[in-house]
GROMACS .gro file of C-alpha atoms in nm:
model
  102
    1MET     CA    1  -1.612  -1.472   3.364
    2LEU     CA    2  -1.874  -1.676   3.601
    3ASP     CA    3  -1.907  -1.996   3.343
    4LEU     CA    4  -1.531  -2.005   3.280
    5GLY     CA    5  -1.412  -2.336   3.355
    6GLY     CA    6  -1.162  -2.593   3.284
    7SER     CA    7  -1.321  -2.670   2.898
    8ASP     CA    8  -1.230  -2.303   2.812
    9VAL     CA    9  -0.936  -2.132   2.660
   10ILE     CA   10  -0.900  -1.757   2.680
   11VAL     CA   11  -0.653  -1.563   2.430
   12ALA     CA   12  -0.467  -1.275   2.618
   13TYR     CA   13  -0.256  -0.996   2.468
   14ASP     CA   14  -0.023  -0.840   2.679
   15PHE     CA   15   0.259  -0.614   2.567
   16ARG     CA   16   0.537  -0.351   2.696
   17ARG     CA   17   0.364  -0.139   2.953
   18TYR     CA   18   0.206  -0.428   3.056
   19SER     CA   19  -0.169  -0.425   3.178
   20ALA     CA   20  -0.255  -0.477   3.546
   21ALA     CA   21  -0.629  -0.504   3.438
   22ALA     CA   22  -0.540  -0.782   3.187
   23ALA     CA   23  -0.313  -0.949   3.452
   24ARG     CA   24  -0.642  -0.943   3.719
   25PHE     CA   25  -0.870  -1.082   3.427
   26VAL     CA   26  -0.623  -1.359   3.342
   27ARG     CA   27  -0.563  -1.447   3.716
   28ALA     CA   28  -0.927  -1.469   3.761
   29ALA     CA   29  -0.990  -1.675   3.471
   30ARG     CA   30  -0.690  -1.903   3.580
   31ALA     CA   31  -0.819  -1.922   3.895
   32ARG     CA   32  -1.168  -2.088   3.756
   33GLY     CA   33  -0.985  -2.348   3.567
   34ALA     CA   34  -0.924  -2.184   3.205
   35ARG     CA   35  -0.641  -2.218   3.011
   36LEU     CA   36  -0.437  -1.945   2.883
   37VAL     CA   37  -0.300  -1.879   2.517
   38LEU     CA   38  -0.073  -1.552   2.586
   39VAL     CA   39   0.045  -1.318   2.276
   40THR     CA   40   0.338  -1.105   2.402
   41ASP     CA   41   0.630  -0.920   2.292
   42ALA     CA   42   0.972  -1.028   2.270
   43TRP     CA   43   1.044  -0.877   2.649
   44GLU     CA   44   0.788  -1.116   2.746
   45SER     CA   45   0.497  -1.051   2.981
   46PRO     CA   46   0.450  -1.119   3.366
   47LEU     CA   47   0.189  -1.353   3.288
   48ALA     CA   48   0.416  -1.584   3.049
   49ALA     CA   49   0.473  -1.819   3.349
   50GLU     CA   50   0.096  -1.878   3.361
   51ALA     CA   51   0.014  -1.958   2.961
   52GLU     CA   52   0.001  -2.306   2.826
   53VAL     CA   53   0.056  -2.136   2.476
   54LEU     CA   54   0.324  -1.856   2.456
   55ILE     CA   55   0.330  -1.647   2.160
   56ARG     CA   56   0.603  -1.407   2.163
   57LEU     CA   57   0.616  -1.156   1.898
   58PRO     CA   58   0.897  -0.905   1.775
   59ARG     CA   59   0.789  -0.534   1.841
   60GLU     CA   60   1.057  -0.351   1.662
   61ALA     CA   61   0.944   0.023   1.540
   62ALA     CA   62   1.079   0.282   1.351
   63GLY     CA   63   0.898   0.540   1.575
   64PRO     CA   64   0.728   0.555   1.897
   65ILE     CA   65   0.427   0.317   1.747
   66ALA     CA   66   0.488  -0.013   1.702
   67PRO     CA   67   0.305  -0.160   1.380
   68LEU     CA   68   0.012  -0.446   1.447
   69ALA     CA   69   0.078  -0.666   1.173
   70HIS     CA   70   0.227  -0.947   1.368
   71GLU     CA   71  -0.070  -0.946   1.631
   72ILE     CA   72  -0.306  -0.911   1.342
   73ALA     CA   73  -0.161  -1.214   1.155
   74VAL     CA   74  -0.162  -1.396   1.461
   75THR     CA   75  -0.501  -1.340   1.545
   76GLU     CA   76  -0.656  -1.454   1.237
   77LEU     CA   77  -0.458  -1.764   1.246
   78LEU     CA   78  -0.593  -1.828   1.580
   79LEU     CA   79  -0.938  -1.753   1.454
   80VAL     CA   80  -0.926  -1.959   1.127
   81ALA     CA   81  -0.762  -2.283   1.350
   82THR     CA   82  -1.050  -2.245   1.633
   83ALA     CA   83  -1.331  -2.215   1.374
   84ALA     CA   84  -1.199  -2.490   1.215
   85ARG     CA   85  -1.209  -2.733   1.484
   86LEU     CA   86  -1.542  -2.563   1.631
   87ALA     CA   87  -1.793  -2.509   1.302
   88PRO     CA   88  -1.909  -2.775   1.096
   89ALA     CA   89  -1.759  -2.766   0.721
   90GLY     CA   90  -2.118  -2.642   0.590
   91ARG     CA   91  -2.108  -2.361   0.822
   92LEU     CA   92  -1.752  -2.250   0.705
   93ALA     CA   93  -1.871  -2.260   0.347
   94ASP     CA   94  -2.176  -2.060   0.428
   95LEU     CA   95  -1.947  -1.794   0.604
   96ASP     CA   96  -1.677  -1.785   0.303
   97ALA     CA   97  -1.998  -1.725   0.068
   98LEU     CA   98  -2.101  -1.457   0.314
   99ALA     CA   99  -1.760  -1.283   0.308
  100GLN     CA  100  -1.767  -1.315  -0.061
  101THR     CA  101  -2.086  -1.114  -0.104
  102LEU     CA  102  -2.000  -0.865   0.146
   0.00000   0.00000   0.00000
């Protein structure tokens, strides 16, 4: 947290029964200049107004437990897109090869 600044981006997940701890973390990071990508539900987290990128996901569930398929898919897409921008192509090829062996 101490090293966060304007060149940093945080990704926060905040769903219904919105977390006060998540809100405190996000606000502290934003106060240090970090940018926010927020993944939230259709009812929209109170943190939505602070996000530079807002990803709203459906949260329909047949019972009391909502499935996590949407959250997992979005997380994977964010990771792949970020890795492609940050890592040299050779490193990604090495990671793919390692994943295949595991």
